[in-house]
Amino acid sequence: MIKLFKVKEKQREQAENANGKPPVKKQSPGELRLHKVFLPDGMITFCFESLEMSAALVILIEKSDISELNLPKTCSISFPNGKDDLMNFEVAIRPDEGHYMGGTFTFSFSISPIYPHEAPKVKCKTKVYHPNIDLEGNVCLNILREDWKPVLNINTIIYGLYHLFTEPNHEDPLNHDAAAVLRDNPKMFESNVRRAMHGGYVGQTFFTRCM
């Protein structure tokens, strides 16, 4: 049965090539799952039935992603590699409360071909003074590590990232210096955060303005 399916599939591809059509690019399970996350309900069936994605469908995905993901108004998504690469995108978070209010922090997302069985790889592209984000952009978020489950999705991660800015946690740090200041001197921590966000040095480290 498997061999027969492969033969028929090869014959179909040869026929399409003979008609001048480009070969159909197969999508990984991660790509299919990602489309399901982004698309409105009426388009999910179409996404799974068709392995060839048109430019119009990509545009639809991009226009509907925020409402479909139910993101807070302080978050936005962009696709810096173009409309054909949905497995790599960026999320900008602009907290409207807490120490980091007024800043803009950009995270890169790289979706694995075996998503959702593997968590996306997420890094902070904005250099930030934060106990749970180190100076190389690594993020300490439990659902990106040991607590990831296939039932979780992109929406869950973005809310988790947003939560890091409203409630930074000194008990599970990547930036141990920032965590110690937050624990021992919250007022100094707030001052350091504002200095870093406005652009300047905190200790020996220079931060680019992100406000």
mmCIF file of N, CA, C and O in Angstrom, residues 1-13 26 51:
data_model
loop_
_atom_site.group_PDB
_atom_site.id
_atom_site.type_symbol
_atom_site.label_atom_id
_atom_site.label_comp_id
_atom_site.label_asym_id
_atom_site.label_seq_id
_atom_site.Cartn_x
_atom_site.Cartn_y
_atom_site.Cartn_z
ATOM 1 N N MET A 1 0.834 -1.200 0.000
ATOM 2 C CA MET A 1 0.000 0.000 0.000
ATOM 3 C C MET A 1 0.868 1.250 0.000
ATOM 4 O O MET A 1 0.619 2.199 -0.726
ATOM 5 N N ILE A 2 1.932 1.232 0.807
ATOM 6 C CA ILE A 2 2.813 2.397 0.884
ATOM 7 C C ILE A 2 3.526 2.617 -0.429
ATOM 8 O O ILE A 2 3.617 3.729 -0.937
ATOM 9 N N LYS A 3 4.015 1.509 -1.038
ATOM 10 C CA LYS A 3 4.718 1.641 -2.307
ATOM 11 C C LYS A 3 3.787 2.164 -3.385
ATOM 12 O O LYS A 3 4.153 2.977 -4.219
ATOM 13 N N LEU A 4 2.543 1.671 -3.392
ATOM 14 C CA LEU A 4 1.573 2.121 -4.379
ATOM 15 C C LEU A 4 1.303 3.605 -4.228
ATOM 16 O O LEU A 4 1.233 4.344 -5.207
ATOM 17 N N PHE A 5 1.192 4.065 -3.001
ATOM 18 C CA PHE A 5 0.955 5.487 -2.750
ATOM 19 C C PHE A 5 2.116 6.316 -3.268
ATOM 20 O O PHE A 5 1.925 7.347 -3.891
ATOM 21 N N LYS A 6 3.338 5.830 -3.042
ATOM 22 C CA LYS A 6 4.502 6.578 -3.489
ATOM 23 C C LYS A 6 4.562 6.650 -5.006
ATOM 24 O O LYS A 6 4.931 7.671 -5.583
ATOM 25 N N VAL A 7 4.193 5.545 -5.676
ATOM 26 C CA VAL A 7 4.198 5.548 -7.139
ATOM 27 C C VAL A 7 3.190 6.545 -7.677
ATOM 28 O O VAL A 7 3.477 7.330 -8.591
ATOM 29 N N LYS A 8 1.985 6.528 -7.109
ATOM 30 C CA LYS A 8 0.952 7.457 -7.562
ATOM 31 C C LYS A 8 1.360 8.902 -7.305
ATOM 32 O O LYS A 8 1.119 9.786 -8.116
ATOM 33 N N GLU A 9 1.986 9.125 -6.176
ATOM 34 C CA GLU A 9 2.426 10.475 -5.850
ATOM 35 C C GLU A 9 3.489 10.945 -6.839
ATOM 36 O O GLU A 9 3.467 12.082 -7.314
ATOM 37 N N LYS A 10 4.418 10.035 -7.183
ATOM 38 C CA LYS A 10 5.470 10.387 -8.132
ATOM 39 C C LYS A 10 4.881 10.675 -9.502
ATOM 40 O O LYS A 10 5.284 11.614 -10.196
ATOM 41 N N GLN A 11 3.886 9.870 -9.920
ATOM 42 C CA GLN A 11 3.233 10.088 -11.209
ATOM 43 C C GLN A 11 2.535 11.445 -11.229
ATOM 44 O O GLN A 11 2.554 12.156 -12.239
ATOM 45 N N ARG A 12 1.891 11.803 -10.124
ATOM 46 C CA ARG A 12 1.205 13.093 -10.062
ATOM 47 C C ARG A 12 2.201 14.240 -10.169
ATOM 48 O O ARG A 12 1.966 15.222 -10.891
ATOM 49 N N GLU A 13 3.334 14.129 -9.474
ATOM 50 C CA GLU A 13 4.343 15.183 -9.537
ATOM 51 C C GLU A 13 4.927 15.310 -10.938
ATOM 52 O O GLU A 13 5.149 16.416 -11.432
ATOM 53 N N LYS A 26 6.441 20.056 0.088
ATOM 54 C CA LYS A 26 5.749 19.413 1.193
ATOM 55 C C LYS A 26 6.031 20.167 2.481
ATOM 56 O O LYS A 26 7.116 20.669 2.685
ATOM 57 N N LEU A 51 -1.316 21.155 0.376
ATOM 58 C CA LEU A 51 0.056 21.307 0.811
ATOM 59 C C LEU A 51 0.757 22.432 0.059
ATOM 60 O O LEU A 51 1.908 22.737 0.338
#
